[in-house]
Amino acid sequence: MRLTLEQLIRYQTEGYLIVPNVFTDEDLRPVIDELSAELDARAGQLLAEGKLTELYEDEPFEKRYTRLYEQSKEICRGFDINGYLGEAIFRFMGNEGLLDLVECLLGTELSCNPIQHIRAKHPAKSTQSEPDYFQNVPWHQDCAVTSPDSEASEIITFWLPLVDATAETGCMEIMPHVFKQGYINHRSEGGTTIVPEKLPAVTPVLAECKKGGLVIMNKYTPHRGISNRSDIIRWSIDLRYHKTGAPSGRSIHPSFPVRSAYDPASVLTDVTEWRKMWREVKEEKGKSLHRV
Ligand SMILES: O=C(O)CCC(=O)C(=O)O
Ligand SMILES: [Fe+2]
């Protein structure tokens, strides 16, 4: 699939685009299976440590994590792409259908950006405590979580749900057109967010997206996650891509080439190498990786 001229113009005018039916269930299944297996392993470990009493093995992917999380918040520790370093998610970052769309916006020399997440937004009514920043992300632009040396890099966000993301399950809200203003001041208190006095007076659009669809966003497009009022988990993946060689905005974390017309041999296909790069990362304790 390629973006049509109409879609390209819409993205360039509004700073975001929702593309339905990009992924088949076969594209997403390996990632869902891997997340389910990771969850199962974590649950087994916590049970052995006496931190869980019930495994809820019969609960489906859309519900099980919440049942486990209610018993022990510890289950979510490091449960993210760079925390469990799974092969299925690594392969998904090179999904050809996805890269065909990335190529329409960024050209043929593509790298996967290390700012990437798996998010499980639990039903608000189930978690029995305030949802954290990671789950109910407040208004921000993604460039606020990058270092200023990447100002000139086009870093584009590709967000996809693993269940239907709707107003009820807690999809994103997006401010159209605002990206043209460039960076808006953010603050770090309560999670990286646009300073309230600077929040644009723009009516947001609801970025509902069915499973299989994709939401594409410019790094200056303000967006937030809304509350999950349903009884299923709003699972999603957010990936970013940039042109190979451009500053990634997170230089201490590994970027890697996923497609190249000029040097196809440079594409990283070895999951072991990718894991090694992440394991070798040295972070300075207490130093923010965000712009504020
Ligand atoms: O998943 C959400 O609700 C917000 C995600 C987000 O801010 C992002 O992917 O950049
Ligand atoms: Fe974001």
mmCIF file of C-alpha atoms and ligand atoms in Angstrom:
data_model
loop_
_atom_site.group_PDB
_atom_site.id
_atom_site.type_symbol
_atom_site.label_atom_id
_atom_site.label_comp_id
_atom_site.label_asym_id
_atom_site.label_seq_id
_atom_site.Cartn_x
_atom_site.Cartn_y
_atom_site.Cartn_z
ATOM 1 C CA MET A 1 0.000 0.000 0.000
ATOM 2 C CA ARG A 2 1.165 3.517 -0.817
ATOM 3 C CA LEU A 3 -0.230 6.805 0.452
ATOM 4 C CA THR A 4 -2.357 8.505 -2.173
ATOM 5 C CA LEU A 5 -1.631 12.087 -3.173
ATOM 6 C CA GLU A 6 -4.757 13.092 -1.280
ATOM 7 C CA GLN A 7 -3.486 11.371 1.891
ATOM 8 C CA LEU A 8 -0.060 12.984 1.526
ATOM 9 C CA ILE A 9 -1.618 16.414 1.172
ATOM 10 C CA ARG A 10 -3.863 15.792 4.160
ATOM 11 C CA TYR A 11 -0.878 14.743 6.283
ATOM 12 C CA GLN A 12 1.106 17.768 5.170
ATOM 13 C CA THR A 13 -1.810 20.123 5.836
ATOM 14 C CA GLU A 14 -3.126 18.742 9.119
ATOM 15 C CA GLY A 15 0.000 17.199 10.620
ATOM 16 C CA TYR A 16 -1.586 13.811 11.088
ATOM 17 C CA LEU A 17 -3.259 11.058 9.080
ATOM 18 C CA ILE A 18 -5.279 7.981 9.989
ATOM 19 C CA VAL A 19 -4.849 5.098 7.540
ATOM 20 C CA PRO A 20 -7.239 2.145 7.946
ATOM 21 C CA ASN A 21 -6.501 -1.489 7.037
ATOM 22 C CA VAL A 22 -2.717 -1.332 6.873
ATOM 23 C CA PHE A 23 -2.090 -4.517 8.868
ATOM 24 C CA THR A 24 -3.705 -7.939 8.694
ATOM 25 C CA ASP A 25 -4.270 -10.096 11.762
ATOM 26 C CA GLU A 26 -1.294 -12.168 10.527
ATOM 27 C CA ASP A 27 0.937 -9.074 10.748
ATOM 28 C CA LEU A 28 -0.126 -8.361 14.334
ATOM 29 C CA ARG A 29 -0.522 -11.879 15.688
ATOM 30 C CA PRO A 30 3.189 -12.598 16.347
ATOM 31 C CA VAL A 31 3.449 -9.420 18.428
ATOM 32 C CA ILE A 32 0.280 -10.206 20.362
ATOM 33 C CA ASP A 33 1.463 -13.770 20.969
ATOM 34 C CA GLU A 34 4.834 -12.504 22.149
ATOM 35 C CA LEU A 35 3.233 -10.002 24.552
ATOM 36 C CA SER A 36 0.939 -12.736 25.875
ATOM 37 C CA ALA A 37 3.934 -15.047 26.440
ATOM 38 C CA GLU A 38 5.908 -12.276 28.158
ATOM 39 C CA LEU A 39 2.946 -11.530 30.420
ATOM 40 C CA ASP A 40 2.581 -15.211 31.220
ATOM 41 C CA ALA A 41 6.259 -15.507 32.167
ATOM 42 C CA ARG A 42 6.037 -12.415 34.390
ATOM 43 C CA ALA A 43 2.884 -13.737 36.064
ATOM 44 C CA GLY A 44 4.556 -17.101 36.721
ATOM 45 C CA GLN A 45 7.535 -15.381 38.290
ATOM 46 C CA LEU A 46 5.389 -13.167 40.533
ATOM 47 C CA LEU A 47 3.289 -16.155 41.588
ATOM 48 C CA ALA A 48 6.472 -18.000 42.585
ATOM 49 C CA GLU A 49 7.499 -14.964 44.624
ATOM 50 C CA GLY A 50 4.101 -14.927 46.362
ATOM 51 C CA LYS A 51 3.127 -11.566 44.864
ATOM 52 C CA LEU A 52 0.159 -12.946 42.926
ATOM 53 C CA THR A 53 -2.465 -15.424 44.017
ATOM 54 C CA GLU A 54 -4.310 -15.939 40.738
ATOM 55 C CA LEU A 55 -2.918 -16.330 37.191
ATOM 56 C CA TYR A 56 -6.122 -15.743 35.213
ATOM 57 C CA GLU A 57 -4.822 -17.991 32.452
ATOM 58 C CA ASP A 58 -8.211 -18.159 30.727
ATOM 59 C CA GLU A 59 -8.594 -14.406 30.367
ATOM 60 C CA PRO A 60 -8.060 -13.088 26.819
ATOM 61 C CA PHE A 61 -5.283 -10.701 25.699
ATOM 62 C CA GLU A 62 -7.727 -7.787 26.039
ATOM 63 C CA LYS A 63 -8.266 -8.439 29.762
ATOM 64 C CA ARG A 64 -5.643 -10.611 31.420
ATOM 65 C CA TYR A 65 -2.992 -7.965 32.069
ATOM 66 C CA THR A 66 -5.450 -5.849 34.074
ATOM 67 C CA ARG A 67 -6.372 -8.792 36.318
ATOM 68 C CA LEU A 68 -2.655 -9.359 37.002
ATOM 69 C CA TYR A 69 -1.832 -5.664 37.380
ATOM 70 C CA GLU A 70 -4.575 -5.316 39.992
ATOM 71 C CA GLN A 71 -2.750 -7.886 42.107
ATOM 72 C CA SER A 72 0.773 -6.598 41.588
ATOM 73 C CA LYS A 73 1.851 -3.370 39.925
ATOM 74 C CA GLU A 74 5.293 -4.935 39.679
ATOM 75 C CA ILE A 75 4.156 -6.821 36.598
ATOM 76 C CA CYS A 76 4.533 -3.694 34.474
ATOM 77 C CA ARG A 77 8.165 -3.015 35.413
ATOM 78 C CA GLY A 78 10.219 -2.801 32.202
ATOM 79 C CA PHE A 79 7.311 -4.156 30.163
ATOM 80 C CA ASP A 80 8.169 -2.131 27.092
ATOM 81 C CA ILE A 81 9.988 -2.640 23.796
ATOM 82 C CA ASN A 82 13.470 -1.984 25.179
ATOM 83 C CA GLY A 83 12.615 -3.869 28.370
ATOM 84 C CA TYR A 84 11.763 -7.279 26.966
ATOM 85 C CA LEU A 85 13.471 -6.986 23.535
ATOM 86 C CA GLY A 86 11.232 -9.487 21.768
ATOM 87 C CA GLU A 87 11.961 -10.871 18.333
ATOM 88 C CA ALA A 88 8.390 -10.430 17.045
ATOM 89 C CA ILE A 89 8.346 -6.712 17.810
ATOM 90 C CA PHE A 90 11.816 -6.348 16.267
ATOM 91 C CA ARG A 91 10.554 -8.035 13.070
ATOM 92 C CA PHE A 92 7.453 -5.846 13.137
ATOM 93 C CA MET A 93 9.609 -2.702 13.031
ATOM 94 C CA GLY A 94 10.695 -3.920 9.594
ATOM 95 C CA ASN A 95 7.152 -4.822 8.447
ATOM 96 C CA GLU A 96 7.191 -4.210 4.696
ATOM 97 C CA GLY A 97 3.663 -2.776 4.544
ATOM 98 C CA LEU A 98 4.519 -0.307 7.292
ATOM 99 C CA LEU A 99 7.830 0.670 5.680
ATOM 100 C CA ASP A 100 6.080 1.247 2.326
ATOM 101 C CA LEU A 101 4.072 3.975 4.069
ATOM 102 C CA VAL A 102 7.077 5.347 5.946
ATOM 103 C CA GLU A 103 8.910 5.539 2.614
ATOM 104 C CA CYS A 104 6.125 7.689 1.125
ATOM 105 C CA LEU A 105 6.948 10.333 3.743
ATOM 106 C CA LEU A 106 10.680 9.942 4.368
ATOM 107 C CA GLY A 107 12.189 8.401 1.241
ATOM 108 C CA THR A 108 14.128 5.172 0.791
ATOM 109 C CA GLU A 109 16.860 5.495 3.460
ATOM 110 C CA LEU A 110 15.018 4.673 6.656
ATOM 111 C CA SER A 111 16.023 4.067 10.242
ATOM 112 C CA CYS A 112 13.906 2.948 13.142
ATOM 113 C CA ASN A 113 14.067 5.532 15.921
ATOM 114 C CA PRO A 114 14.743 4.263 19.469
ATOM 115 C CA ILE A 115 11.815 6.237 20.955
ATOM 116 C CA GLN A 116 9.220 3.492 20.790
ATOM 117 C CA HIS A 117 6.682 1.985 23.154
ATOM 118 C CA ILE A 118 4.163 -0.724 23.800
ATOM 119 C CA ARG A 119 1.326 0.723 25.851
ATOM 120 C CA ALA A 120 -1.357 -1.107 27.781
ATOM 121 C CA LYS A 121 -3.985 1.346 28.930
ATOM 122 C CA HIS A 122 -6.030 -0.443 31.559
ATOM 123 C CA PRO A 123 -9.746 0.248 32.033
ATOM 124 C CA ALA A 124 -9.935 3.289 34.331
ATOM 125 C CA LYS A 125 -12.533 1.601 36.519
ATOM 126 C CA SER A 126 -10.398 -1.487 37.117
ATOM 127 C CA THR A 127 -7.041 -0.144 38.147
ATOM 128 C CA GLN A 128 -8.251 1.217 41.503
ATOM 129 C CA SER A 129 -5.645 3.959 41.419
ATOM 130 C CA GLU A 130 -4.968 6.999 39.284
ATOM 131 C CA PRO A 131 -3.713 5.990 35.828
ATOM 132 C CA ASP A 132 -0.028 6.886 35.453
ATOM 133 C CA TYR A 133 1.518 9.273 32.927
ATOM 134 C CA PHE A 134 2.370 6.454 30.582
ATOM 135 C CA GLN A 135 -1.256 5.387 30.365
ATOM 136 C CA ASN A 136 -3.085 8.718 30.182
ATOM 137 C CA VAL A 137 -0.518 10.781 28.377
ATOM 138 C CA PRO A 138 -1.266 14.539 28.701
ATOM 139 C CA TRP A 139 -1.044 17.093 25.831
ATOM 140 C CA HIS A 140 2.412 17.068 24.274
ATOM 141 C CA GLN A 141 4.347 17.160 21.027
ATOM 142 C CA ASP A 142 6.636 14.186 20.447
ATOM 143 C CA CYS A 143 9.584 16.492 19.756
ATOM 144 C CA ALA A 144 9.459 17.315 23.485
ATOM 145 C CA VAL A 145 10.885 13.887 24.282
ATOM 146 C CA THR A 146 13.794 14.345 21.856
ATOM 147 C CA SER A 147 17.065 16.211 22.337
ATOM 148 C CA PRO A 148 17.309 19.668 20.685
ATOM 149 C CA ASP A 149 20.132 18.513 18.363
ATOM 150 C CA SER A 150 17.432 16.706 16.347
ATOM 151 C CA GLU A 151 15.444 19.897 15.667
ATOM 152 C CA ALA A 152 16.065 19.627 11.911
ATOM 153 C CA SER A 153 15.327 15.886 11.754
ATOM 154 C CA GLU A 154 12.003 14.772 10.514
ATOM 155 C CA ILE A 155 11.006 12.153 13.074
ATOM 156 C CA ILE A 156 7.570 10.779 12.302
ATOM 157 C CA THR A 157 5.373 8.852 14.740
ATOM 158 C CA PHE A 158 3.525 5.718 13.585
ATOM 159 C CA TRP A 159 0.964 4.657 16.194
ATOM 160 C CA LEU A 160 -1.099 1.492 15.892
ATOM 161 C CA PRO A 161 -3.581 -0.174 18.196
ATOM 162 C CA LEU A 162 -3.713 -3.915 18.899
ATOM 163 C CA VAL A 163 -7.440 -3.609 19.741
ATOM 164 C CA ASP A 164 -9.929 -1.082 18.356
ATOM 165 C CA ALA A 165 -8.954 2.347 19.712
ATOM 166 C CA THR A 166 -12.151 4.328 20.191
ATOM 167 C CA ALA A 167 -13.425 7.164 22.373
ATOM 168 C CA GLU A 168 -14.475 4.465 24.819
ATOM 169 C CA THR A 169 -11.275 2.436 24.918
ATOM 170 C CA GLY A 170 -9.125 5.575 25.133
ATOM 171 C CA CYS A 171 -7.822 6.549 21.714
ATOM 172 C CA MET A 172 -5.741 9.682 21.188
ATOM 173 C CA GLU A 173 -6.979 13.221 20.655
ATOM 174 C CA ILE A 174 -5.042 15.310 18.172
ATOM 175 C CA MET A 175 -4.835 19.045 17.414
ATOM 176 C CA PRO A 176 -4.869 19.455 13.623
ATOM 177 C CA HIS A 177 -2.785 22.136 11.822
ATOM 178 C CA VAL A 178 -0.960 23.238 14.983
ATOM 179 C CA PHE A 179 2.327 21.558 13.949
ATOM 180 C CA LYS A 180 3.033 24.621 11.774
ATOM 181 C CA GLN A 181 3.799 26.592 14.966
ATOM 182 C CA GLY A 182 6.820 24.388 15.687
ATOM 183 C CA TYR A 183 7.909 23.607 19.236
ATOM 184 C CA ILE A 184 5.638 24.830 22.035
ATOM 185 C CA ASN A 185 7.079 25.096 25.550
ATOM 186 C CA HIS A 186 6.667 22.027 27.704
ATOM 187 C CA ARG A 187 7.197 21.385 31.386
ATOM 188 C CA SER A 188 8.246 18.177 33.073
ATOM 189 C CA GLU A 189 6.035 18.288 36.204
ATOM 190 C CA GLY A 190 3.337 15.621 36.056
ATOM 191 C CA GLY A 191 4.915 14.150 32.917
ATOM 192 C CA THR A 192 6.230 16.022 29.897
ATOM 193 C CA THR A 193 3.355 18.268 28.829
ATOM 194 C CA ILE A 194 2.671 21.574 27.052
ATOM 195 C CA VAL A 195 2.653 24.444 29.574
ATOM 196 C CA PRO A 196 -1.050 25.152 30.198
ATOM 197 C CA GLU A 197 -0.812 28.846 29.207
ATOM 198 C CA LYS A 198 0.611 27.804 25.834
ATOM 199 C CA LEU A 199 -1.966 25.132 25.015
ATOM 200 C CA PRO A 200 -3.373 26.120 21.590
ATOM 201 C CA ALA A 201 -7.064 27.070 21.566
ATOM 202 C CA VAL A 202 -7.850 24.485 18.905
ATOM 203 C CA THR A 203 -10.677 21.977 18.989
ATOM 204 C CA PRO A 204 -9.043 18.549 19.011
ATOM 205 C CA VAL A 205 -10.111 15.684 16.797
ATOM 206 C CA LEU A 206 -10.716 12.217 18.131
ATOM 207 C CA ALA A 207 -8.175 9.880 16.504
ATOM 208 C CA GLU A 208 -10.262 6.711 16.554
ATOM 209 C CA CYS A 209 -8.460 3.868 14.810
ATOM 210 C CA LYS A 210 -9.553 0.274 14.392
ATOM 211 C CA LYS A 211 -7.152 -2.626 14.905
ATOM 212 C CA GLY A 212 -5.177 -2.923 11.662
ATOM 213 C CA GLY A 213 -5.109 0.849 11.155
ATOM 214 C CA LEU A 214 -2.319 3.356 11.663
ATOM 215 C CA VAL A 215 -2.138 6.919 12.986
ATOM 216 C CA ILE A 216 0.735 8.980 11.547
ATOM 217 C CA MET A 217 1.825 12.180 13.307
ATOM 218 C CA ASN A 218 4.246 15.030 12.728
ATOM 219 C CA LYS A 219 6.593 15.549 15.709
ATOM 220 C CA TYR A 220 5.063 18.999 16.367
ATOM 221 C CA THR A 221 1.449 17.762 16.387
ATOM 222 C CA PRO A 222 -0.042 18.110 19.897
ATOM 223 C CA HIS A 223 -1.817 14.983 21.076
ATOM 224 C CA ARG A 224 -2.881 13.217 24.238
ATOM 225 C CA GLY A 225 -4.355 9.894 25.294
ATOM 226 C CA ILE A 226 -7.878 9.936 26.714
ATOM 227 C CA SER A 227 -9.245 7.805 29.505
ATOM 228 C CA ASN A 228 -10.195 4.184 28.905
ATOM 229 C CA ARG A 229 -13.868 3.913 29.888
ATOM 230 C CA SER A 230 -14.284 0.404 28.483
ATOM 231 C CA ASP A 231 -13.634 -2.948 30.117
ATOM 232 C CA ILE A 232 -10.804 -3.982 27.794
ATOM 233 C CA ILE A 233 -7.161 -2.930 27.680
ATOM 234 C CA ARG A 234 -6.248 -0.414 25.007
ATOM 235 C CA TRP A 235 -3.045 -2.014 23.758
ATOM 236 C CA SER A 236 -0.994 0.012 21.286
ATOM 237 C CA ILE A 237 2.452 0.302 19.763
ATOM 238 C CA ASP A 238 4.112 3.590 18.880
ATOM 239 C CA LEU A 239 7.147 3.573 16.628
ATOM 240 C CA ARG A 240 9.111 6.401 15.067
ATOM 241 C CA TYR A 241 11.262 6.564 11.952
ATOM 242 C CA HIS A 242 13.766 9.075 10.600
ATOM 243 C CA LYS A 243 16.135 9.332 7.645
ATOM 244 C CA THR A 244 19.270 7.260 8.172
ATOM 245 C CA GLY A 245 22.062 9.525 9.335
ATOM 246 C CA ALA A 246 19.812 12.276 10.724
ATOM 247 C CA PRO A 247 20.031 12.892 14.497
ATOM 248 C CA SER A 248 17.485 10.630 16.183
ATOM 249 C CA GLY A 249 16.809 12.868 19.167
ATOM 250 C CA ARG A 250 17.979 10.060 21.447
ATOM 251 C CA SER A 251 21.575 9.464 20.415
ATOM 252 C CA ILE A 252 22.447 7.348 23.454
ATOM 253 C CA HIS A 253 19.883 4.760 22.362
ATOM 254 C CA PRO A 254 20.237 2.590 19.250
ATOM 255 C CA SER A 255 18.701 3.547 15.922
ATOM 256 C CA PHE A 256 19.103 1.039 13.105
ATOM 257 C CA PRO A 257 18.531 0.950 9.322
ATOM 258 C CA VAL A 258 15.326 -0.827 8.300
ATOM 259 C CA ARG A 259 15.309 -0.063 4.574
ATOM 260 C CA SER A 260 17.851 1.220 2.103
ATOM 261 C CA ALA A 261 17.854 1.440 -1.685
ATOM 262 C CA TYR A 262 21.499 2.592 -1.779
ATOM 263 C CA ASP A 263 22.937 0.073 0.652
ATOM 264 C CA PRO A 264 20.506 -2.808 1.202
ATOM 265 C CA ALA A 265 23.163 -4.772 3.102
ATOM 266 C CA SER A 266 23.120 -2.108 5.851
ATOM 267 C CA VAL A 267 19.611 -3.123 6.974
ATOM 268 C CA LEU A 268 19.695 -4.735 10.410
ATOM 269 C CA THR A 269 17.941 -8.096 10.416
ATOM 270 C CA ASP A 270 19.818 -9.708 13.293
ATOM 271 C CA VAL A 271 17.740 -9.563 16.468
ATOM 272 C CA THR A 272 20.765 -10.559 18.551
ATOM 273 C CA GLU A 273 22.648 -7.482 17.343
ATOM 274 C CA TRP A 274 19.676 -5.250 18.174
ATOM 275 C CA ARG A 275 19.445 -6.714 21.691
ATOM 276 C CA LYS A 276 23.182 -6.250 22.137
ATOM 277 C CA MET A 277 22.944 -2.566 21.198
ATOM 278 C CA TRP A 278 20.238 -1.982 23.796
ATOM 279 C CA ARG A 279 22.074 -3.932 26.489
ATOM 280 C CA GLU A 280 25.185 -1.870 25.932
ATOM 281 C CA VAL A 281 23.369 1.445 26.493
ATOM 282 C CA LYS A 282 24.823 3.421 29.360
ATOM 283 C CA GLU A 283 22.453 5.955 30.835
ATOM 284 C CA GLU A 284 23.447 8.663 33.239
ATOM 285 C CA LYS A 285 21.233 8.244 36.303
ATOM 286 C CA GLY A 286 18.828 11.128 36.874
ATOM 287 C CA LYS A 287 19.594 12.821 33.542
ATOM 288 C CA SER A 288 16.411 13.595 31.605
ATOM 289 C CA LEU A 289 16.260 12.319 28.036
ATOM 290 C CA HIS A 290 13.483 14.800 27.326
ATOM 291 C CA ARG A 291 13.796 18.386 26.183
ATOM 292 C CA VAL A 292 12.543 19.749 29.527
HETATM 293 O O1 LIG B 1 -0.956 6.022 23.240
HETATM 294 C C1 LIG B 1 -1.298 7.130 23.686
HETATM 295 O O2 LIG B 1 -2.369 7.306 24.249
HETATM 296 C C2 LIG B 1 -0.382 8.282 23.503
HETATM 297 C C3 LIG B 1 0.783 7.890 22.692
HETATM 298 C C4 LIG B 1 1.725 8.970 22.341
HETATM 299 O O3 LIG B 1 1.777 10.028 22.887
HETATM 300 C C5 LIG B 1 2.642 8.677 21.229
HETATM 301 O O4 LIG B 1 2.608 7.576 20.684
HETATM 302 O O5 LIG B 1 3.435 9.559 20.885
HETATM 303 FE FE FE B 2 3.267 11.259 21.899
#
